[in-house]
Tab-separated table of C-alpha atoms in Angstrom:
chain	number	residue	atom	x	y	z
A	1	UNK	CA	40.591	138.548	77.166
A	2	UNK	CA	41.111	139.089	80.918
A	3	UNK	CA	39.042	141.910	82.397
A	4	UNK	CA	40.724	144.519	84.550
A	5	UNK	CA	39.537	144.453	88.153
A	6	UNK	CA	38.159	147.985	87.739
A	7	UNK	CA	35.848	146.710	84.977
A	8	UNK	CA	34.381	143.680	86.726
A	9	UNK	CA	32.014	145.334	89.182
A	10	UNK	CA	30.521	147.838	86.688
A	11	UNK	CA	29.792	144.990	84.290
A	12	UNK	CA	28.385	142.940	87.161
A	13	UNK	CA	26.144	145.841	88.125
A	14	UNK	CA	24.779	146.068	84.596
A	15	UNK	CA	24.023	142.352	84.585
A	16	UNK	CA	22.220	142.572	87.892
A	17	UNK	CA	20.137	145.500	86.693
A	18	UNK	CA	18.863	143.358	83.872
A	19	UNK	CA	17.928	140.619	86.340
A	20	UNK	CA	16.112	142.642	88.920
A	21	UNK	CA	16.116	146.329	89.751
A	22	UNK	CA	15.465	145.597	93.379
A	23	UNK	CA	18.559	143.499	93.937
A	24	UNK	CA	20.800	145.652	91.742
A	25	UNK	CA	20.749	148.288	94.442
A	26	UNK	CA	22.825	145.920	96.552
A	27	UNK	CA	25.815	146.634	94.278
A	28	UNK	CA	26.243	149.948	96.089
A	29	UNK	CA	27.046	148.004	99.230
A	30	UNK	CA	29.836	145.976	97.605
A	31	UNK	CA	33.383	147.213	98.304
A	32	UNK	CA	35.600	147.732	95.279
A	33	UNK	CA	37.924	144.838	95.994
A	34	UNK	CA	36.877	142.941	99.143
A	35	UNK	CA	33.820	141.701	100.994
A	36	UNK	CA	31.989	140.304	97.996
A	37	UNK	CA	31.350	136.906	99.542
A	38	UNK	CA	29.848	138.464	102.672
A	39	UNK	CA	27.289	140.320	100.559
A	40	UNK	CA	26.592	137.230	98.495
A	41	UNK	CA	25.952	135.148	101.589
A	42	UNK	CA	23.457	137.752	102.802
A	43	UNK	CA	21.335	137.436	99.679
A	44	UNK	CA	18.002	135.696	100.227
A	45	UNK	CA	18.081	131.993	99.453
A	46	UNK	CA	15.436	132.410	96.741
A	47	UNK	CA	17.802	134.397	94.527
A	48	UNK	CA	20.064	131.660	93.087
A	49	UNK	CA	20.581	133.460	89.768
A	50	UNK	CA	22.049	136.568	91.347
A	51	UNK	CA	24.135	134.479	93.731
A	52	UNK	CA	25.619	132.520	90.815
A	53	UNK	CA	26.456	135.751	89.018
A	54	UNK	CA	28.175	137.152	92.067
A	55	UNK	CA	30.030	133.891	92.697
A	56	UNK	CA	31.332	133.948	89.139
A	57	UNK	CA	32.440	137.551	89.472
A	58	UNK	CA	34.159	136.729	92.753
A	59	UNK	CA	36.118	133.916	91.137
A	60	UNK	CA	37.231	136.238	88.344
A	61	UNK	CA	38.305	138.912	90.812
A	62	UNK	CA	40.262	136.298	92.778
A	63	UNK	CA	42.154	135.400	89.605
A	64	UNK	CA	42.927	139.059	88.954
A	65	UNK	CA	44.099	139.530	92.527
A	66	UNK	CA	46.411	136.538	92.211
A	67	UNK	CA	48.097	138.289	89.314
A	68	UNK	CA	48.938	141.167	91.658
A	69	UNK	CA	50.187	138.943	94.461
A	70	UNK	CA	53.518	137.236	94.965
A	71	UNK	CA	54.445	133.764	96.108
A	72	UNK	CA	56.381	134.248	99.326
A	73	UNK	CA	57.601	130.631	99.413
A	74	UNK	CA	59.129	129.994	95.968
A	75	UNK	CA	60.876	126.721	95.183
A	76	UNK	CA	63.490	126.690	92.430
A	77	UNK	CA	64.662	123.509	90.772
A	78	UNK	CA	68.404	123.165	90.153
A	79	UNK	CA	69.603	120.609	87.612
A	80	UNK	CA	72.163	118.102	88.813
A	81	UNK	CA	75.389	117.399	86.914
A	82	UNK	CA	77.170	114.059	86.432
A	83	UNK	CA	79.777	113.563	89.172
A	84	UNK	CA	80.932	110.189	87.905
A	85	UNK	CA	79.329	107.249	86.125
A	86	UNK	CA	76.735	106.717	88.851
A	87	UNK	CA	76.535	109.833	91.028
A	88	UNK	CA	75.392	113.406	90.419
A	89	UNK	CA	76.209	116.688	92.119
A	90	UNK	CA	75.142	120.298	92.550
A	91	UNK	CA	77.624	122.977	93.515
A	92	UNK	CA	76.543	124.441	96.839
A	93	UNK	CA	77.142	127.943	95.471
A	94	UNK	CA	74.065	127.603	93.235
A	95	UNK	CA	71.945	126.610	96.213
A	96	UNK	CA	73.250	129.530	98.260
A	97	UNK	CA	72.642	131.818	95.288
A	98	UNK	CA	68.879	131.212	95.217
A	99	UNK	CA	68.577	130.932	98.986
A	100	UNK	CA	70.281	134.311	99.434
A	101	UNK	CA	67.370	135.896	97.569
A	102	UNK	CA	64.633	134.099	99.489
A	103	UNK	CA	63.949	130.895	97.553
A	104	UNK	CA	64.178	127.222	98.447
A	105	UNK	CA	66.263	124.844	96.360
A	106	UNK	CA	64.982	121.566	94.929
A	107	UNK	CA	67.281	119.206	93.005
A	108	UNK	CA	66.161	118.127	89.544
A	109	UNK	CA	68.027	114.846	89.144
A	110	UNK	CA	68.790	114.470	85.460
A	111	UNK	CA	68.997	110.665	85.673
A	112	UNK	CA	65.338	110.489	86.736
A	113	UNK	CA	62.750	109.482	84.160
A	114	UNK	CA	61.187	112.052	81.847
A	115	UNK	CA	57.863	111.543	83.587
A	116	UNK	CA	59.285	112.114	87.074
A	117	UNK	CA	61.150	115.235	85.965
A	118	UNK	CA	58.086	116.751	84.297
A	119	UNK	CA	55.905	115.941	87.311
A	120	UNK	CA	58.412	117.697	89.552
A	121	UNK	CA	58.674	120.774	87.334
A	122	UNK	CA	54.932	121.368	87.544
A	123	UNK	CA	55.306	121.823	91.309
A	124	UNK	CA	58.177	124.303	91.060
A	125	UNK	CA	58.292	128.068	90.587
A	126	UNK	CA	61.459	128.377	88.516
A	127	UNK	CA	64.464	126.438	87.245
A	128	UNK	CA	68.204	127.046	87.254
A	129	UNK	CA	70.405	125.301	84.693
A	130	UNK	CA	73.915	125.470	86.195
A	131	UNK	CA	77.400	125.307	84.796
A	132	UNK	CA	79.436	122.143	84.589
A	133	UNK	CA	81.744	120.132	82.384
A	134	UNK	CA	79.352	117.659	80.785
A	135	UNK	CA	79.458	117.058	77.037
A	136	UNK	CA	76.677	118.844	75.176
A	137	UNK	CA	76.391	116.447	72.261
A	138	UNK	CA	77.490	113.041	71.102
A	139	UNK	CA	79.993	112.335	68.338
A	140	UNK	CA	77.164	112.075	65.810
A	141	UNK	CA	75.965	115.559	66.758
A	142	UNK	CA	72.912	114.442	68.716
A	143	UNK	CA	72.243	115.830	72.177
A	144	UNK	CA	73.699	113.924	75.102
A	145	UNK	CA	71.194	112.543	77.581
A	146	UNK	CA	71.894	115.389	79.997
A	147	UNK	CA	71.303	118.014	77.303
A	148	UNK	CA	68.175	116.173	76.184
A	149	UNK	CA	66.784	116.423	79.717
A	150	UNK	CA	67.538	120.155	79.708
A	151	UNK	CA	65.652	120.423	76.409
A	152	UNK	CA	62.774	118.442	77.943
A	153	UNK	CA	62.401	120.924	80.786
A	154	UNK	CA	62.938	123.922	78.501
A	155	UNK	CA	60.064	122.823	76.268
A	156	UNK	CA	57.843	122.112	79.275
A	157	UNK	CA	58.533	125.551	80.699
A	158	UNK	CA	57.618	127.172	77.392
A	159	UNK	CA	54.407	125.157	77.362
A	160	UNK	CA	53.551	126.303	80.892
A	161	UNK	CA	54.176	129.939	79.990
A	162	UNK	CA	52.019	129.547	76.883
A	163	UNK	CA	49.255	128.326	79.205
A	164	UNK	CA	49.573	131.424	81.374
A	165	UNK	CA	51.794	129.922	84.085
A	166	UNK	CA	54.711	132.322	84.545
A	167	UNK	CA	57.808	130.138	84.920
A	168	UNK	CA	61.341	131.632	84.757
A	169	UNK	CA	64.625	129.948	83.845
A	170	UNK	CA	68.117	131.212	84.570
A	171	UNK	CA	70.843	129.289	82.741
A	172	UNK	CA	74.503	129.725	83.623
A	173	UNK	CA	77.641	128.820	81.648
A	174	UNK	CA	77.101	125.249	80.420
A	175	UNK	CA	73.396	125.576	81.203
A	176	UNK	CA	73.269	128.577	78.881
A	177	UNK	CA	75.103	126.594	76.208
A	178	UNK	CA	72.629	123.729	76.585
A	179	UNK	CA	69.698	126.079	75.999
A	180	UNK	CA	71.331	127.498	72.874
A	181	UNK	CA	72.156	123.973	71.686
A	182	UNK	CA	68.547	122.875	72.276
A	183	UNK	CA	67.146	125.826	70.342
A	184	UNK	CA	69.473	125.267	67.364
A	185	UNK	CA	70.852	121.695	67.458
A	186	UNK	CA	73.731	122.153	65.032
A	187	UNK	CA	77.412	121.416	65.468
A	188	UNK	CA	78.475	125.031	65.054
A	189	UNK	CA	75.920	126.542	67.436
A	190	UNK	CA	78.098	126.042	70.497
A	191	UNK	CA	81.753	126.027	69.481
A	192	UNK	CA	83.929	123.620	71.470
A	193	UNK	CA	87.418	124.552	72.669
A	194	UNK	CA	87.422	127.815	70.717
A	195	UNK	CA	87.671	130.333	73.554
A	196	UNK	CA	90.354	131.146	76.115
A	197	UNK	CA	88.194	132.313	78.996
A	198	UNK	CA	89.326	130.051	81.790
A	199	UNK	CA	89.668	131.724	85.163
A	200	UNK	CA	89.227	135.312	84.047
A	201	UNK	CA	86.951	138.204	85.010
A	202	UNK	CA	85.502	140.316	82.202
A	203	UNK	CA	83.279	143.277	81.548
A	204	UNK	CA	80.357	143.293	79.118
A	205	UNK	CA	79.745	145.164	75.907
A	206	UNK	CA	76.013	145.839	75.899
A	207	UNK	CA	74.288	145.082	72.605
A	208	UNK	CA	70.658	145.883	73.319
A	209	UNK	CA	68.616	148.788	74.614
A	210	UNK	CA	68.614	148.858	78.396
A	211	UNK	CA	65.059	150.198	78.485
A	212	UNK	CA	63.746	147.358	76.309
A	213	UNK	CA	65.309	144.523	78.310
A	214	UNK	CA	63.237	143.201	81.186
A	215	UNK	CA	66.327	142.468	83.248
A	216	UNK	CA	68.402	145.549	82.449
A	217	UNK	CA	65.419	147.852	82.888
A	218	UNK	CA	65.319	146.787	86.545
A	219	UNK	CA	69.083	146.935	87.122
A	220	UNK	CA	70.371	150.013	88.985
A	221	UNK	CA	72.395	152.348	86.803
A	222	UNK	CA	75.571	152.031	88.878
A	223	UNK	CA	75.559	148.270	88.256
A	224	UNK	CA	75.032	148.779	84.528
A	225	UNK	CA	77.978	151.160	84.521
A	226	UNK	CA	80.145	148.689	86.424
A	227	UNK	CA	79.121	145.857	84.141
A	228	UNK	CA	80.417	147.816	81.163
A	229	UNK	CA	83.521	149.356	82.695
A	230	UNK	CA	84.794	146.912	85.318
A	231	UNK	CA	85.694	143.229	85.217
A	232	UNK	CA	82.954	141.924	87.497
A	233	UNK	CA	81.773	138.808	85.625
A	234	UNK	CA	83.753	135.637	86.301
A	235	UNK	CA	84.281	133.246	83.377
A	236	UNK	CA	85.535	129.673	83.373
A	237	UNK	CA	85.010	128.154	79.934
A	238	UNK	CA	86.649	127.010	76.701
A	239	UNK	CA	83.367	126.452	74.860
A	240	UNK	CA	81.056	129.261	73.866
A	241	UNK	CA	78.762	130.882	71.339
A	242	UNK	CA	79.839	133.302	68.614
A	243	UNK	CA	77.493	136.287	68.188
A	244	UNK	CA	77.100	135.258	64.547
A	245	UNK	CA	75.379	132.035	65.665
A	246	UNK	CA	72.490	134.040	67.102
A	247	UNK	CA	71.951	135.618	63.699
A	248	UNK	CA	72.499	132.455	61.704
A	249	UNK	CA	69.672	130.336	63.095
A	250	UNK	CA	66.054	131.595	63.115
A	251	UNK	CA	65.203	129.972	66.463
A	252	UNK	CA	67.922	132.042	68.110
A	253	UNK	CA	67.600	135.183	66.000
A	254	UNK	CA	63.832	135.376	66.401
A	255	UNK	CA	63.663	133.966	69.910
A	256	UNK	CA	66.342	135.836	71.849
A	257	UNK	CA	67.809	139.279	72.362
A	258	UNK	CA	71.583	139.506	72.514
A	259	UNK	CA	72.045	141.629	75.627
A	260	UNK	CA	75.813	141.592	75.845
A	261	UNK	CA	79.115	140.069	74.753
A	262	UNK	CA	82.582	139.688	76.246
A	263	UNK	CA	86.057	139.054	74.817
A	264	UNK	CA	88.357	136.191	75.722
A	265	UNK	CA	92.081	136.521	76.436
A	266	UNK	CA	92.811	136.444	72.700
A	267	UNK	CA	90.309	139.169	71.887
A	268	UNK	CA	87.686	136.779	70.487
A	269	UNK	CA	84.121	137.954	71.068
A	270	UNK	CA	81.557	135.566	72.546
A	271	UNK	CA	77.940	135.768	73.683
A	272	UNK	CA	77.739	136.602	77.380
A	273	UNK	CA	74.071	137.434	77.984
A	274	UNK	CA	70.786	136.621	76.243
A	275	UNK	CA	67.132	137.194	77.092
A	276	UNK	CA	64.167	135.437	75.549
A	277	UNK	CA	61.856	137.691	73.585
A	278	UNK	CA	58.735	135.749	74.536
A	279	UNK	CA	59.480	133.876	77.756
A	280	UNK	CA	61.054	134.689	81.149
A	281	UNK	CA	64.252	132.878	80.183
A	282	UNK	CA	67.775	134.248	80.568
A	283	UNK	CA	71.133	132.781	79.627
A	284	UNK	CA	74.536	133.959	80.829
A	285	UNK	CA	77.992	132.619	80.039
A	286	UNK	CA	79.556	133.928	83.264
A	287	UNK	CA	79.097	132.832	86.895
A	288	UNK	CA	77.272	135.382	89.092
A	289	UNK	CA	77.039	132.923	91.993
A	290	UNK	CA	80.822	132.718	92.365
A	291	UNK	CA	81.387	136.387	93.245
A	292	UNK	CA	79.656	135.843	96.570
A	293	UNK	CA	80.260	132.211	97.433
A	294	UNK	CA	83.510	130.904	95.901
A	295	UNK	CA	86.777	131.682	97.681
A	296	UNK	CA	89.378	129.336	96.223
A	297	UNK	CA	92.551	131.497	96.224
A	298	UNK	CA	93.770	130.332	92.809
A	299	UNK	CA	90.601	131.564	91.092
A	300	UNK	CA	90.377	135.123	89.804
A	301	UNK	CA	86.839	135.581	91.078
A	302	UNK	CA	86.025	139.269	91.651
A	303	UNK	CA	84.988	140.096	95.202
A	304	UNK	CA	84.714	143.876	95.004
A	305	UNK	CA	81.629	145.415	96.545
A	306	UNK	CA	80.130	146.282	93.168
A	307	UNK	CA	80.706	142.750	91.856
A	308	UNK	CA	78.945	141.347	94.915
A	309	UNK	CA	76.101	143.839	94.509
A	310	UNK	CA	75.759	142.786	90.878
A	311	UNK	CA	75.613	139.102	91.781
A	312	UNK	CA	73.047	139.758	94.482
A	313	UNK	CA	70.951	141.710	92.001
A	314	UNK	CA	71.007	138.718	89.649
A	315	UNK	CA	69.860	136.404	92.435
A	316	UNK	CA	67.183	138.828	93.606
A	317	UNK	CA	65.900	139.405	90.075
A	318	UNK	CA	65.611	135.697	89.304
A	319	UNK	CA	63.885	134.833	92.570
A	320	UNK	CA	61.562	137.812	92.125
A	321	UNK	CA	60.484	136.306	88.812
A	322	UNK	CA	59.862	132.941	90.489
A	323	UNK	CA	57.551	134.620	92.992
A	324	UNK	CA	55.119	135.292	90.143
A	325	UNK	CA	54.565	131.540	89.852
A	326	UNK	CA	51.996	129.860	92.111
A	327	UNK	CA	52.766	126.196	91.427
A	328	UNK	CA	53.052	124.194	94.622
A	329	UNK	CA	53.216	120.700	96.022
A	330	UNK	CA	50.102	119.147	97.508
A	331	UNK	CA	51.395	119.774	101.031
A	332	UNK	CA	54.262	121.441	102.852
A	333	UNK	CA	55.372	117.977	103.925
A	334	UNK	CA	55.736	116.911	100.292
A	335	UNK	CA	57.552	120.150	99.496
A	336	UNK	CA	59.976	119.567	102.350
A	337	UNK	CA	60.651	116.032	101.143
A	338	UNK	CA	61.933	117.448	97.840
A	339	UNK	CA	64.129	120.178	99.311
A	340	UNK	CA	67.887	119.856	99.084
A	341	UNK	CA	68.253	119.977	102.876
A	342	UNK	CA	67.977	116.180	102.880
A	343	UNK	CA	71.317	115.918	101.066
A	344	UNK	CA	74.474	116.503	103.143
A	345	UNK	CA	76.985	119.079	101.950
A	346	UNK	CA	80.438	117.698	101.213
A	347	UNK	CA	83.756	119.415	100.580
A	348	UNK	CA	85.493	118.534	97.351
A	349	UNK	CA	89.113	118.459	98.609
A	350	UNK	CA	90.585	118.908	95.130
A	351	UNK	CA	88.571	121.906	94.022
A	352	UNK	CA	87.874	123.224	97.530
A	353	UNK	CA	84.206	123.683	96.718
A	354	UNK	CA	81.179	122.581	98.702
A	355	UNK	CA	78.990	120.163	96.767
A	356	UNK	CA	75.839	118.121	97.190
A	357	UNK	CA	76.358	114.522	96.045
A	358	UNK	CA	73.405	112.460	94.800
A	359	UNK	CA	74.072	108.704	94.782
A	360	UNK	CA	72.893	106.837	91.708
């Protein structure tokens, strides 16, 4: 059990009193939260026992302080998507999304080896699983290699959180579907070609208590109202998850809250928003990044002020979670080498989107 910082010094004082009454009086000179090392260094050299006790208490207080601090230089890994048989890509809108909230983007290249991907993840502060058009599973029902790599990182992130390393994931559209598919690898978990939600903006029907959701409890009320009453979430998908699937499989029913649903153009309800019960993991079927950064005129992306405010909240919330993680590369030089700035931005002339292309 972790001690509260307010408990450490009283306990330390009691220990010192049992060692020597003379030196225990020095506790009165120790500030409540700083200056411990200065007092320790002033102890006579013939008092190693007391010095060790104080050193141990200092280390514990440092750990407690770290829990109250934030990482001002977070790095978020973004999964690449297959561009063709040899190359990968990341939509620039996802990079801008995390950068707009104060994070740096690092590509997680799905074609890399399991070992390289896991090594990279342990240096990151969060992960974003983006949308795309990659197949989720093979004809025999097994996960495709891309989905398997998503599952690999998902399991690693859970392991890190179990070890006390706070590591958030935000999964969007296909990324959300890949998480659901990984949690319950059955053919009817993610239904293919069952929804007519291509190029449409929707509202959400909230399904869970706002106060009990970590994300919704931090969302301003005017955004919650808009989310329910205005079409501010952009959707671009044929595949999706029926609400019944979350109840059907224990891993989903026991592992996730259903925060909200939407309805496609035919009135069919689908899962739009989930939140892990145990981990800082969120899944959304819609595209919050597009409200701010996608301007193709043929797309029905909402650009109202409230839709932009909602998207910025989503970015800010996710990056705020990543700032609770203190993983880092061995040096700033190594961190810079992994940043996406090394990859030139290209314009996809067909879709009129900016993309980062990763040669195979």
